[in-house]
mmCIF file of C-alpha atoms in Angstrom:
data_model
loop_
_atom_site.group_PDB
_atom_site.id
_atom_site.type_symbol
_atom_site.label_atom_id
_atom_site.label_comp_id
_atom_site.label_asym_id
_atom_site.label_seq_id
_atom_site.Cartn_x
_atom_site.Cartn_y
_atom_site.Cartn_z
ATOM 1 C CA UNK A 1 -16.715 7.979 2.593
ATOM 2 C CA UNK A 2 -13.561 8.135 0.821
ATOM 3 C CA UNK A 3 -12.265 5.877 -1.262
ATOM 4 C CA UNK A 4 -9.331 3.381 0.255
ATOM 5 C CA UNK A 5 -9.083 5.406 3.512
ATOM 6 C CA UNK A 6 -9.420 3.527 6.739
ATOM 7 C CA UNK A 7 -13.291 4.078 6.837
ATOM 8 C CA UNK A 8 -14.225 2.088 3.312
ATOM 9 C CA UNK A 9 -12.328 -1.119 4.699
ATOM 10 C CA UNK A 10 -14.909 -0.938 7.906
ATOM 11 C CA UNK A 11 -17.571 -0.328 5.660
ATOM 12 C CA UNK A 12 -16.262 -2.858 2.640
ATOM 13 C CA UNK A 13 -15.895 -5.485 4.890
ATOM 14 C CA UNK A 14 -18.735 -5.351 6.653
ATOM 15 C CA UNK A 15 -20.589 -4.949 3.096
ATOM 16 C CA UNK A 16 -19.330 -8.345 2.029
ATOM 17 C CA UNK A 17 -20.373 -10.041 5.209
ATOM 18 C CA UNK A 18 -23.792 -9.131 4.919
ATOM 19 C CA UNK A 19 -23.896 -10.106 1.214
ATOM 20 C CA UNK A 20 -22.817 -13.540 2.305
ATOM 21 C CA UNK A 21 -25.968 -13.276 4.714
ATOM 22 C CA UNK A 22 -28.138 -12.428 1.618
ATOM 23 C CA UNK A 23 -28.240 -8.923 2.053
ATOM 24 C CA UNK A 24 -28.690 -6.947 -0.904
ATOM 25 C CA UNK A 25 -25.952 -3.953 0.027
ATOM 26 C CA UNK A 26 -24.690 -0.993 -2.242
ATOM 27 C CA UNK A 27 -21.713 0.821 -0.717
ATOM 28 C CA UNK A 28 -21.452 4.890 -2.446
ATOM 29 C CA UNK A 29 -18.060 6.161 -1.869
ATOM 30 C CA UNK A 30 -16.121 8.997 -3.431
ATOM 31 C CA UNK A 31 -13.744 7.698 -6.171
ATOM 32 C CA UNK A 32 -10.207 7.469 -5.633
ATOM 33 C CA UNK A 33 -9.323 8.658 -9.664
ATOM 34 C CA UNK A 34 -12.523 10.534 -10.969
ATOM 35 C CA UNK A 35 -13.860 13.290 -10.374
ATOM 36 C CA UNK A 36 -17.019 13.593 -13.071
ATOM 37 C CA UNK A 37 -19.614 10.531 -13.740
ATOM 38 C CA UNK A 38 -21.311 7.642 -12.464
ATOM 39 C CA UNK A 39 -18.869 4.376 -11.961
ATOM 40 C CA UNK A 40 -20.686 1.358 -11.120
ATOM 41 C CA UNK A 41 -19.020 -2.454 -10.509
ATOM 42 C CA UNK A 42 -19.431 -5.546 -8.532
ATOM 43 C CA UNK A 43 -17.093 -6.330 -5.851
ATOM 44 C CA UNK A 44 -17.228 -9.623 -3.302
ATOM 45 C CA UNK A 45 -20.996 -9.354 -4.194
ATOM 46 C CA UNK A 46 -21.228 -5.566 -3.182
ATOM 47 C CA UNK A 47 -22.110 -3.014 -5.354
ATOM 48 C CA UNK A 48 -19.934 -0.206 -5.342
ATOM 49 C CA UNK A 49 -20.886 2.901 -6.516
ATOM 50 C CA UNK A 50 -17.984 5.669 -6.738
ATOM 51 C CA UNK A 51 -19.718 8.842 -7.240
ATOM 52 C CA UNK A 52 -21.563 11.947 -5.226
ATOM 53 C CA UNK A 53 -24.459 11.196 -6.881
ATOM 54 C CA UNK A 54 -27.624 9.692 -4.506
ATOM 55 C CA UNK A 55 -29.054 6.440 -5.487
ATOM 56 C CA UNK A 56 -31.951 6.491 -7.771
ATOM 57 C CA UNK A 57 -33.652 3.345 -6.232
ATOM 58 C CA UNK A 58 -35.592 2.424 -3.047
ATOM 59 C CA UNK A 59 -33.635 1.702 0.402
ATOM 60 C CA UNK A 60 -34.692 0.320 3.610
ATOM 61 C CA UNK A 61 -31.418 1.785 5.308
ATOM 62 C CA UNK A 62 -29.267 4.142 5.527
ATOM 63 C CA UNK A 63 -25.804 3.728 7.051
ATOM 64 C CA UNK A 64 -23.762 6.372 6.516
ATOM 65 C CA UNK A 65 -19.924 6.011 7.907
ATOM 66 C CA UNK A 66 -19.023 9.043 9.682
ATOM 67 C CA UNK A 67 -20.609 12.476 9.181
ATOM 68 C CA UNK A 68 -18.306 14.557 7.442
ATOM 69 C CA UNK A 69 -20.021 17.053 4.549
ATOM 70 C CA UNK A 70 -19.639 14.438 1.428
ATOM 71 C CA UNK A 71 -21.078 11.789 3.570
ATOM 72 C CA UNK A 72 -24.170 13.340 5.546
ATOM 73 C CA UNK A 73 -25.363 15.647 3.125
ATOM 74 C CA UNK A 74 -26.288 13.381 0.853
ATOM 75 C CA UNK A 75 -27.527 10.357 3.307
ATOM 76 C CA UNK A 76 -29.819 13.296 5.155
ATOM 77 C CA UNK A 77 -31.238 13.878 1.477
ATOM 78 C CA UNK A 78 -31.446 10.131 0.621
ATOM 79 C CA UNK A 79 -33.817 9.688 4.068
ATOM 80 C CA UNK A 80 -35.533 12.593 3.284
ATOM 81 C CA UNK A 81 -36.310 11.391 -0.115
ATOM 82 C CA UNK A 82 -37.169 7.759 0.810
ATOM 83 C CA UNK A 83 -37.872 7.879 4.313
ATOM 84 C CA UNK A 84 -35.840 5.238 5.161
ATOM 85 C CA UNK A 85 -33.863 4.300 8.444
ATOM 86 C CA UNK A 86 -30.838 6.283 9.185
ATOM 87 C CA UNK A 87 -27.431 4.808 10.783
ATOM 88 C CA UNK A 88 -24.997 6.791 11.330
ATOM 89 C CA UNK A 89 -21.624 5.134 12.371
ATOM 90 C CA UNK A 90 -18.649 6.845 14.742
ATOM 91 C CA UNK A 91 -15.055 5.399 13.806
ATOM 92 C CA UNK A 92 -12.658 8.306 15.082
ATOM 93 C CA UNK A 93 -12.295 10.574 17.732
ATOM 94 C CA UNK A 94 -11.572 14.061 15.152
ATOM 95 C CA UNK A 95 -12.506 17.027 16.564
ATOM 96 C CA UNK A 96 -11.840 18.694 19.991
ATOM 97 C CA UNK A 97 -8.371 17.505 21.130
ATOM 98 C CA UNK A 98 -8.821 14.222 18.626
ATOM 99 C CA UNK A 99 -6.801 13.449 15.378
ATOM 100 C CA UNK A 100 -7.165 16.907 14.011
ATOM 101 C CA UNK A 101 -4.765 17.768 16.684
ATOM 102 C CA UNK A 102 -2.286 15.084 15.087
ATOM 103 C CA UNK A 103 -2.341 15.859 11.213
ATOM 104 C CA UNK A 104 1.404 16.611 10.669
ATOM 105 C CA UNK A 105 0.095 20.764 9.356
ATOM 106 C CA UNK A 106 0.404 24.277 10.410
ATOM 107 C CA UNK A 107 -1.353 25.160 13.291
ATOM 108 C CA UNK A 108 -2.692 27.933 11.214
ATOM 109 C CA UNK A 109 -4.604 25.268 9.134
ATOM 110 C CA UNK A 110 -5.740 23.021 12.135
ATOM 111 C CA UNK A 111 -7.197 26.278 13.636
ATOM 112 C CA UNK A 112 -9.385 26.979 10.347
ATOM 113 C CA UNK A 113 -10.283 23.433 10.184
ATOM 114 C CA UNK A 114 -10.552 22.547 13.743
ATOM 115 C CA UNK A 115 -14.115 24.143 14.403
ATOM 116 C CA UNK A 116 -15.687 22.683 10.983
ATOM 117 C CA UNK A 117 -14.792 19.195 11.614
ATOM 118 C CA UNK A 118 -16.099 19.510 15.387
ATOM 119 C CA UNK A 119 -19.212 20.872 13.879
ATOM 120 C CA UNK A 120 -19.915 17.810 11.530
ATOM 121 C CA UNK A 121 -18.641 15.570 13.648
ATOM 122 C CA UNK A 122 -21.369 16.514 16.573
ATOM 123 C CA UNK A 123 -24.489 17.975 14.641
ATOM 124 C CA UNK A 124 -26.128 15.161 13.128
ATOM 125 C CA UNK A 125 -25.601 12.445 16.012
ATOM 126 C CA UNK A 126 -28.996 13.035 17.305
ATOM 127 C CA UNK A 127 -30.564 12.578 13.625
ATOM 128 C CA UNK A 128 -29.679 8.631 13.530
ATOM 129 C CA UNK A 129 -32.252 5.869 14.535
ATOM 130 C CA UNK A 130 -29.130 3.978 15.475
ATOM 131 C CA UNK A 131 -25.898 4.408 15.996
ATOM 132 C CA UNK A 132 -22.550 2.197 15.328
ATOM 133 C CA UNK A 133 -19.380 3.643 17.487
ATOM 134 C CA UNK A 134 -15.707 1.566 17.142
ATOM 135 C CA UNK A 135 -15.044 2.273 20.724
ATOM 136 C CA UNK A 136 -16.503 2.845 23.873
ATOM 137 C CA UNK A 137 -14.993 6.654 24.293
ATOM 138 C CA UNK A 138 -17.180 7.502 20.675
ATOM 139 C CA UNK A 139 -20.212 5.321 22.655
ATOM 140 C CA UNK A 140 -19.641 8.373 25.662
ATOM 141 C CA UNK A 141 -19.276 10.777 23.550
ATOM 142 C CA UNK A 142 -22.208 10.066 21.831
ATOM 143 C CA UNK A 143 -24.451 10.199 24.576
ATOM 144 C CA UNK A 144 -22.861 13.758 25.936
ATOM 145 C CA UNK A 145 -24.668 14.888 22.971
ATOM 146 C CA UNK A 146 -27.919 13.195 23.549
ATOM 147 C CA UNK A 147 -27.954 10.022 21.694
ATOM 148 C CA UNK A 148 -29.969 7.957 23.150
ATOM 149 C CA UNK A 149 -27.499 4.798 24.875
ATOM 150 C CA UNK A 150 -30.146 2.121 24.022
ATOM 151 C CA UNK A 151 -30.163 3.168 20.295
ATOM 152 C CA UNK A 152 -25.700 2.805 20.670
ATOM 153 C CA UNK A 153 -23.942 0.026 19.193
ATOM 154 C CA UNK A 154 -20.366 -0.351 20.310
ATOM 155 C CA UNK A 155 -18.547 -2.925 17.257
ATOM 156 C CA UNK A 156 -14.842 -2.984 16.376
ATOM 157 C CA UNK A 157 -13.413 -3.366 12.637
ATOM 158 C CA UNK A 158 -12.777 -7.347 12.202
ATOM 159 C CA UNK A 159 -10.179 -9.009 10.996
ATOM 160 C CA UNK A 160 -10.088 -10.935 7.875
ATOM 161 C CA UNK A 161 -9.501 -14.529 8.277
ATOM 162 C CA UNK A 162 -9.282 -15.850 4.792
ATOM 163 C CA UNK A 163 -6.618 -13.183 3.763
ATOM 164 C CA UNK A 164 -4.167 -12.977 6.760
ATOM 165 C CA UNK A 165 -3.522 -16.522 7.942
ATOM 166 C CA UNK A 166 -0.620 -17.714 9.905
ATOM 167 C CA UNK A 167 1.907 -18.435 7.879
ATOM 168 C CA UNK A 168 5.343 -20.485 8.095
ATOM 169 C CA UNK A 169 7.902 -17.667 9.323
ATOM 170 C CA UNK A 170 11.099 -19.408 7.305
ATOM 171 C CA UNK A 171 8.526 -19.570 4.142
ATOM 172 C CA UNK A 172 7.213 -15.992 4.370
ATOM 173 C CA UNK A 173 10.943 -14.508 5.043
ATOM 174 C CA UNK A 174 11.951 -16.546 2.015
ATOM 175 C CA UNK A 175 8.874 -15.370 0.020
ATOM 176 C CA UNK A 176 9.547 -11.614 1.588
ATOM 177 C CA UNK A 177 13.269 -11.938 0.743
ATOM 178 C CA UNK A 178 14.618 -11.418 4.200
ATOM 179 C CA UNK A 179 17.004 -12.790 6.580
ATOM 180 C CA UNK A 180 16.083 -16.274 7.574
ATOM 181 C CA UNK A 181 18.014 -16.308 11.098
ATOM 182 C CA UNK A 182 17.131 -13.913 13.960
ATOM 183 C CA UNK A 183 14.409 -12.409 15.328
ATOM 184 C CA UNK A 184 12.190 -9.838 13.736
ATOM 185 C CA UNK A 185 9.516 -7.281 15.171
ATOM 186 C CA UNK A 186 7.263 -6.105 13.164
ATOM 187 C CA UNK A 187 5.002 -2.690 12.936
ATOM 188 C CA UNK A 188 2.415 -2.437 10.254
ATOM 189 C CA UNK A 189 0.680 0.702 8.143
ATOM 190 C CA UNK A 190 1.178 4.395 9.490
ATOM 191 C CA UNK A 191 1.718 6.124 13.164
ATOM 192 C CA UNK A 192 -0.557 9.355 14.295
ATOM 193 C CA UNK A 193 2.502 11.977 14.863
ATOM 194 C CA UNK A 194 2.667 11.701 18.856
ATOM 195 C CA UNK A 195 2.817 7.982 18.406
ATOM 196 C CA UNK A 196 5.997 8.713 15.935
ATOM 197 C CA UNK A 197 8.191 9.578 18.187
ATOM 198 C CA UNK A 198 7.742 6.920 20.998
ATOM 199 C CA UNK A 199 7.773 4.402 17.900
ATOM 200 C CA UNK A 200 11.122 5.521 16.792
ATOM 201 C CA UNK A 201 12.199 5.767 20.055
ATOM 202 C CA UNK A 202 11.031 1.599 20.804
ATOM 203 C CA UNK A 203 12.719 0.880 17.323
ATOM 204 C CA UNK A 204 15.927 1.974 17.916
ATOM 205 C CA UNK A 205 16.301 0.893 21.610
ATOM 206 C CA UNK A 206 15.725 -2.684 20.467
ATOM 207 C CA UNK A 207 17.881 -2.916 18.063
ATOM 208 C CA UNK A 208 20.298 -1.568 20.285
ATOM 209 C CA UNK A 209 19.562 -4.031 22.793
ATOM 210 C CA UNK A 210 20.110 -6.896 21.018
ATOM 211 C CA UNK A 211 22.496 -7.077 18.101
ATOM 212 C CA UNK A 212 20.668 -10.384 16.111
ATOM 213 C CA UNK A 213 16.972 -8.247 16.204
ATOM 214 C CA UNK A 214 15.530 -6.975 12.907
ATOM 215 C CA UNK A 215 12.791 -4.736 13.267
ATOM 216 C CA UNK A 216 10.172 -4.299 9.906
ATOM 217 C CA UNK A 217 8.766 -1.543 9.321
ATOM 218 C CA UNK A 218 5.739 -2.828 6.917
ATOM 219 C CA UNK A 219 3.961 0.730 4.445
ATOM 220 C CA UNK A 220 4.898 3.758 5.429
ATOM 221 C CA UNK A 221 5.076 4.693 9.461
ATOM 222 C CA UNK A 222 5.893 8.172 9.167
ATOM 223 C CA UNK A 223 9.118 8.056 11.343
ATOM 224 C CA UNK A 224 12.480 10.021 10.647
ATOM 225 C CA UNK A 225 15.085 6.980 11.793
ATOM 226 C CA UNK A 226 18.603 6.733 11.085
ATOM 227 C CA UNK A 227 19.956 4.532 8.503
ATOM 228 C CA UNK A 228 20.439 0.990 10.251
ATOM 229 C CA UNK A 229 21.454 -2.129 8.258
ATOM 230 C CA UNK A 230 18.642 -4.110 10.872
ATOM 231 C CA UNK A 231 16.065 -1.767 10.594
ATOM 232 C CA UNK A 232 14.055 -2.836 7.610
ATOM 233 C CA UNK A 233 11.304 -0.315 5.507
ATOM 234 C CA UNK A 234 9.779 -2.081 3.146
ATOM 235 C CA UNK A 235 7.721 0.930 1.211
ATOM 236 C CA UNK A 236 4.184 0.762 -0.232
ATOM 237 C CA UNK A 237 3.366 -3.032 -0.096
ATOM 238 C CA UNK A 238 0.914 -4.296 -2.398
ATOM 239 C CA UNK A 239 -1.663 -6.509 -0.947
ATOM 240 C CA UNK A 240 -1.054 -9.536 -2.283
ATOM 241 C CA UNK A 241 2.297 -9.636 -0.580
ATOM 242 C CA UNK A 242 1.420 -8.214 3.239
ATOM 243 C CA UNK A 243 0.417 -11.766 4.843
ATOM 244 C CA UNK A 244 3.836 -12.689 3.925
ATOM 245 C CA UNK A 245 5.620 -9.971 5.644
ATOM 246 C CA UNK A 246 3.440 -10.506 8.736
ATOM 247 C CA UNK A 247 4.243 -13.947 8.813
ATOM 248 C CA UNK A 248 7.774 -13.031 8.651
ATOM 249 C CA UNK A 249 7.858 -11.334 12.048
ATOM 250 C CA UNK A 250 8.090 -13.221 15.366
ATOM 251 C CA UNK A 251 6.497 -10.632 17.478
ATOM 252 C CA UNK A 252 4.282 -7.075 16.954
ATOM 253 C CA UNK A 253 4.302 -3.775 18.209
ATOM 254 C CA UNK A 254 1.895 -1.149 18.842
ATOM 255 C CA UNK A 255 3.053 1.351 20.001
ATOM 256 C CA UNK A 256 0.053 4.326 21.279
ATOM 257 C CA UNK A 257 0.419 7.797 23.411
ATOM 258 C CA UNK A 258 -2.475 8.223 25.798
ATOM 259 C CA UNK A 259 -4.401 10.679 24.075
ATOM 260 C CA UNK A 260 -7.946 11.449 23.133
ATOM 261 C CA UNK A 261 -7.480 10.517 19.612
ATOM 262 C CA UNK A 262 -5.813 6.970 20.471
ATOM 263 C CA UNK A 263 -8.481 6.522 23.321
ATOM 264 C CA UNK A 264 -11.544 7.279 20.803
ATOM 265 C CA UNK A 265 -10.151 5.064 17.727
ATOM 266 C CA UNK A 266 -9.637 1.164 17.090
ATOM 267 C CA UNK A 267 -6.020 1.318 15.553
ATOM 268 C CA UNK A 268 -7.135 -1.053 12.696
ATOM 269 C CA UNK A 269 -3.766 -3.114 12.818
ATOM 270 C CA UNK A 270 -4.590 -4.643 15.682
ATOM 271 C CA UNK A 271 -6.844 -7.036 13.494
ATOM 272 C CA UNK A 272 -3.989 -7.872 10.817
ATOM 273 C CA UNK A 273 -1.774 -8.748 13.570
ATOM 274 C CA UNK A 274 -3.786 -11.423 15.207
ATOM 275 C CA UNK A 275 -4.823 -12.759 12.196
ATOM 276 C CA UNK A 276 -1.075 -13.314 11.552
ATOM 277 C CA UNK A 277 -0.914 -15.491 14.417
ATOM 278 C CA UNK A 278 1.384 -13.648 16.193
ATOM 279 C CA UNK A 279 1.547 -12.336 19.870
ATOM 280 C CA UNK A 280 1.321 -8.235 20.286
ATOM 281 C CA UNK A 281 3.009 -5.694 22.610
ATOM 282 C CA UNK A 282 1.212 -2.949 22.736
ATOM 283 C CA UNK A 283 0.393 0.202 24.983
ATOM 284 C CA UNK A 284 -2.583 -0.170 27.461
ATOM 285 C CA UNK A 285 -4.624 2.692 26.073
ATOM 286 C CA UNK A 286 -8.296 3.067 25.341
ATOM 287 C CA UNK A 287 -10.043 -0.072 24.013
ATOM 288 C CA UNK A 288 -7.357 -2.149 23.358
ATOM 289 C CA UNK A 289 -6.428 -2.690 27.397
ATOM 290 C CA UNK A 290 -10.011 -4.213 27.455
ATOM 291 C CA UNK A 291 -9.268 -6.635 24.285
ATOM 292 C CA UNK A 292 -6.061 -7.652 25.911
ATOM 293 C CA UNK A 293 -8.335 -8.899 29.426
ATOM 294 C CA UNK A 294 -10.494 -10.661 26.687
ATOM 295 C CA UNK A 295 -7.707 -13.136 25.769
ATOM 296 C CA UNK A 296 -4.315 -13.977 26.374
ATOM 297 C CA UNK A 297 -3.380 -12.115 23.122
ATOM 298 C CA UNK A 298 -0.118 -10.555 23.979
ATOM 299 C CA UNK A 299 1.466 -8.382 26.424
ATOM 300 C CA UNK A 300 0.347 -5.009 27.632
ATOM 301 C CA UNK A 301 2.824 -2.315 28.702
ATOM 302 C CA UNK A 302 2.504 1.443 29.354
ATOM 303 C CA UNK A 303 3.003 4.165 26.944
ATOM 304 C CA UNK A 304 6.953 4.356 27.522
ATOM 305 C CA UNK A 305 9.789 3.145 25.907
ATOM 306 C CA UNK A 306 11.473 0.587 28.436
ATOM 307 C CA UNK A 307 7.996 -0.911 29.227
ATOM 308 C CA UNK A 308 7.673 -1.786 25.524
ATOM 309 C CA UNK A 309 10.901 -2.345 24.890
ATOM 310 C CA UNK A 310 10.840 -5.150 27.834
ATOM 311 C CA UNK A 311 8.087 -7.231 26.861
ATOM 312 C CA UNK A 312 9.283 -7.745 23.195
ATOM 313 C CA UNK A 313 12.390 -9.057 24.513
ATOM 314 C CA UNK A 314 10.898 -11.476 26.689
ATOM 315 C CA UNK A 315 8.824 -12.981 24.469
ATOM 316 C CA UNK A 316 11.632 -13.425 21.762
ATOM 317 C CA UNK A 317 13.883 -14.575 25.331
ATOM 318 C CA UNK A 318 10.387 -17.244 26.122
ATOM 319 C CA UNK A 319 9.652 -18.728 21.776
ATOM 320 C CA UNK A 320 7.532 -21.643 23.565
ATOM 321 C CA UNK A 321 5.327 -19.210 25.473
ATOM 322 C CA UNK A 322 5.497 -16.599 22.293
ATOM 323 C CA UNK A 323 4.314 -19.793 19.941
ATOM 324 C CA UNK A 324 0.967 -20.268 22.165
ATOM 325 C CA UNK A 325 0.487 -17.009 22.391
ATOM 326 C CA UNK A 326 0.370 -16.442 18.577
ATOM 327 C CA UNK A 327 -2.266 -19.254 18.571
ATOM 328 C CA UNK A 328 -4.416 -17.699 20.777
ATOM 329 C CA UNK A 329 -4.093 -14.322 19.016
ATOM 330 C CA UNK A 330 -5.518 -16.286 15.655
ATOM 331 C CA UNK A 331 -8.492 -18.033 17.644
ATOM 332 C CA UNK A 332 -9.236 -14.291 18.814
ATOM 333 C CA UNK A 333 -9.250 -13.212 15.448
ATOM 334 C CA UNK A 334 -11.464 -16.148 14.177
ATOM 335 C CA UNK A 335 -13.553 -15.946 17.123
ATOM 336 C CA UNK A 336 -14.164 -12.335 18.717
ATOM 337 C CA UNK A 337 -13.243 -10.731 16.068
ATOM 338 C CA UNK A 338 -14.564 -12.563 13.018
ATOM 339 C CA UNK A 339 -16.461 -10.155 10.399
ATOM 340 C CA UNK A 340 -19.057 -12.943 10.809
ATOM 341 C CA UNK A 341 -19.582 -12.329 14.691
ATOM 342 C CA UNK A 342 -19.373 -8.447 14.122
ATOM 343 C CA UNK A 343 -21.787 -8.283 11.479
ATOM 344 C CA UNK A 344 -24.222 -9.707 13.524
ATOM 345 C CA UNK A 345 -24.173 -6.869 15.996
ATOM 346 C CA UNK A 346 -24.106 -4.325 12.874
ATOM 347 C CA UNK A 347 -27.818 -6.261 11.751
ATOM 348 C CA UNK A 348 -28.838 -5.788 15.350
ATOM 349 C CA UNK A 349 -28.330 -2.081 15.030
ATOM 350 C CA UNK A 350 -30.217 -2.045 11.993
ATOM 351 C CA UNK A 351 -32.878 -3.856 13.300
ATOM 352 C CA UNK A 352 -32.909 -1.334 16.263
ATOM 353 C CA UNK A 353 -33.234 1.590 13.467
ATOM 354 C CA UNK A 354 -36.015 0.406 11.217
ATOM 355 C CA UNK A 355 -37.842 0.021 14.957
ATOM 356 C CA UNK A 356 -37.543 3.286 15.724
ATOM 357 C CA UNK A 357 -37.968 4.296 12.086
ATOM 358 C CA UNK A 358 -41.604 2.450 11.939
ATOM 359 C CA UNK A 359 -42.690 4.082 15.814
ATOM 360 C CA UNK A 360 -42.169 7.944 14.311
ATOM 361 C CA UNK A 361 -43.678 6.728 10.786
#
């Protein structure tokens, strides 16, 4: 997997949790900065090996994270080599009609890329003992192309308790050197391009609608938005400082388009937020309508603009009722959605794997 991208955090953070378990784990990804030679370190008890090159030394398991060329290629090799027990996990929704239909490039390049990535994406499925899908449209999906459902593991990314805590908002805005009075709304990390414009569309009606609302824009959304002295964009934000720009912000958005790509993925946010301790508005689509039923974690609302824009100002109209909301959002998180509770269903899957692995041996 690559290095930093959305699909290393899964895999990191699951890779610490089992270390903690006393797992002995080794995570290969592709480095971020070079391109020749074997880098080796220690990290949270993982070892983390950035290089294409296939480990040397004896596995039990396999679990490769996704199935793109630089990932499957070499774990098919490793299994071949060792005979070990293949996982193969499922985090986005990419080809037909999924996120390579969002990438912000020509359609001349989606075309040429469209059929590879569908091709990747769907071959190998069947090779896995087990498999590990982030939602249940992947989980489907998978077994349309004949993966066993027994052998099917349907876990979400976790969030990460002992980073993101809640925080004291008048303390984090100082910290975060923003405006202590009024309320803020906050969206976090980067929109897919159909979710852009319904985002900028939600930002600028609230701010409209209320003239003492801030709305912060944490990393790098993607949106084209006027200039608005309460519209905040804070850049790149390095980690150290995000848990106090989440605790800055009274209430969250999220913000998703119905669409295949939204419907297959877990929009990794989600986690950060309730960690925060902070109630979430968000659109009703794909796996995140059935987290919402879970808990009282926020509001739902549709995919439009007013229905959004509605719910945020209610809560910041009902502070009492947004206060134990934002408590329940951090049990969630500490609860349903601890790494520690997720990890156990990831050793369950592997335990499924070397099963299967052993009947065929």
């Amino acid at each position: 997997m690559a290095h930093t991208r959305g699909t290393f955090f899964r895999a990191y953070a699951l890779a610490t949790q089992l270390t903690l378990q006393g797992h002995d784990v080794t995570l290969i990804t592709t480095s971020a900065s070079s391109r020749f030679g074997l880098h080796s370190r220690v990290s949270a008890g993982v070892t983390l090996v950035e290089s294409p090159a296939i480990l040397s030394s004896s596995v039990d398991l396999i679990h490769a994270f996704d199935s793109r060329p630089t990932v499957i290629i070499p774990a098919l090799g490793l299994r071949k080599r060792t005979r070990a027990s293949l996982v193969i996990d499922w985090a986005d929704w990419w080809g037909r009609g999924g996120t390579i239909e969002e990438r912000p490039s020509s359609g001349l390049v989606r075309s040429l890329v469209r059929r590879p990535e569908t091709y990747f994406e769907e071959s190998f499925r069947t090779r896995a003992d087990a498999t590990t899908v982030i939602s249940r449209a992947l989980r489907d999906r998978a077994v349309g192309l004949g993966v066993p459902r027994e052998t099917i593991s349907t876990l979400p990314s976790g969030s990460d308790i002992e980073w993101i805590r809640p925080l004291d908002r008048a303390e984090a805005r100082r910290a975060s050197r923003l405006p202590e009075q009024g309320p803020v709304i906050g969206y976090l990390g980067v929109a897919l391009h159909r979710d852009q414009q319904l985002l900028a569309t939600t930002v600028m009606e609230l701010v409209n609608r209320r003239n003492d609302l801030r709305v912060l824009l944490i990393g790098r959304p993607g949106i084209q938005l006027p200039e608005h002295p309460r519209i905040i964009h804070t850049g790149f934000v390095q980690r150290d400082h995000l848990p106090y720009f989440l605790g800055a912000c009274d209430v969250f958005l999220l913000p998703l388009v119905d669409s295949i790509a939204n419907r297959g993925r877990w929009p990794s946010k989600i986690n950060d937020y309730l960690a925060a301790g902070r109630p979430v508005v968000a659109s009703a689509v794909g796996d995140i309508a059935d987290l919402f039923q879970r808990g009282r974690i926020g509001v739902l609302a549709g995919s439009e603009v007013e229905g959004l824009v509605a719910a945020c100002l209610d809560l910041l109209d009902n502070p009492g009722l947004a206060v134990e909301i934002g408590k329940n959002a951090r049990t969630f998180a500490e609860t349903e959605l601890s790494w520690s509770r997720i990890s156990a269903g990831f050793l369950e899957a592997y335990e499924c794997a070397l099963r299967r692995r052993a009947r065929s041996a």
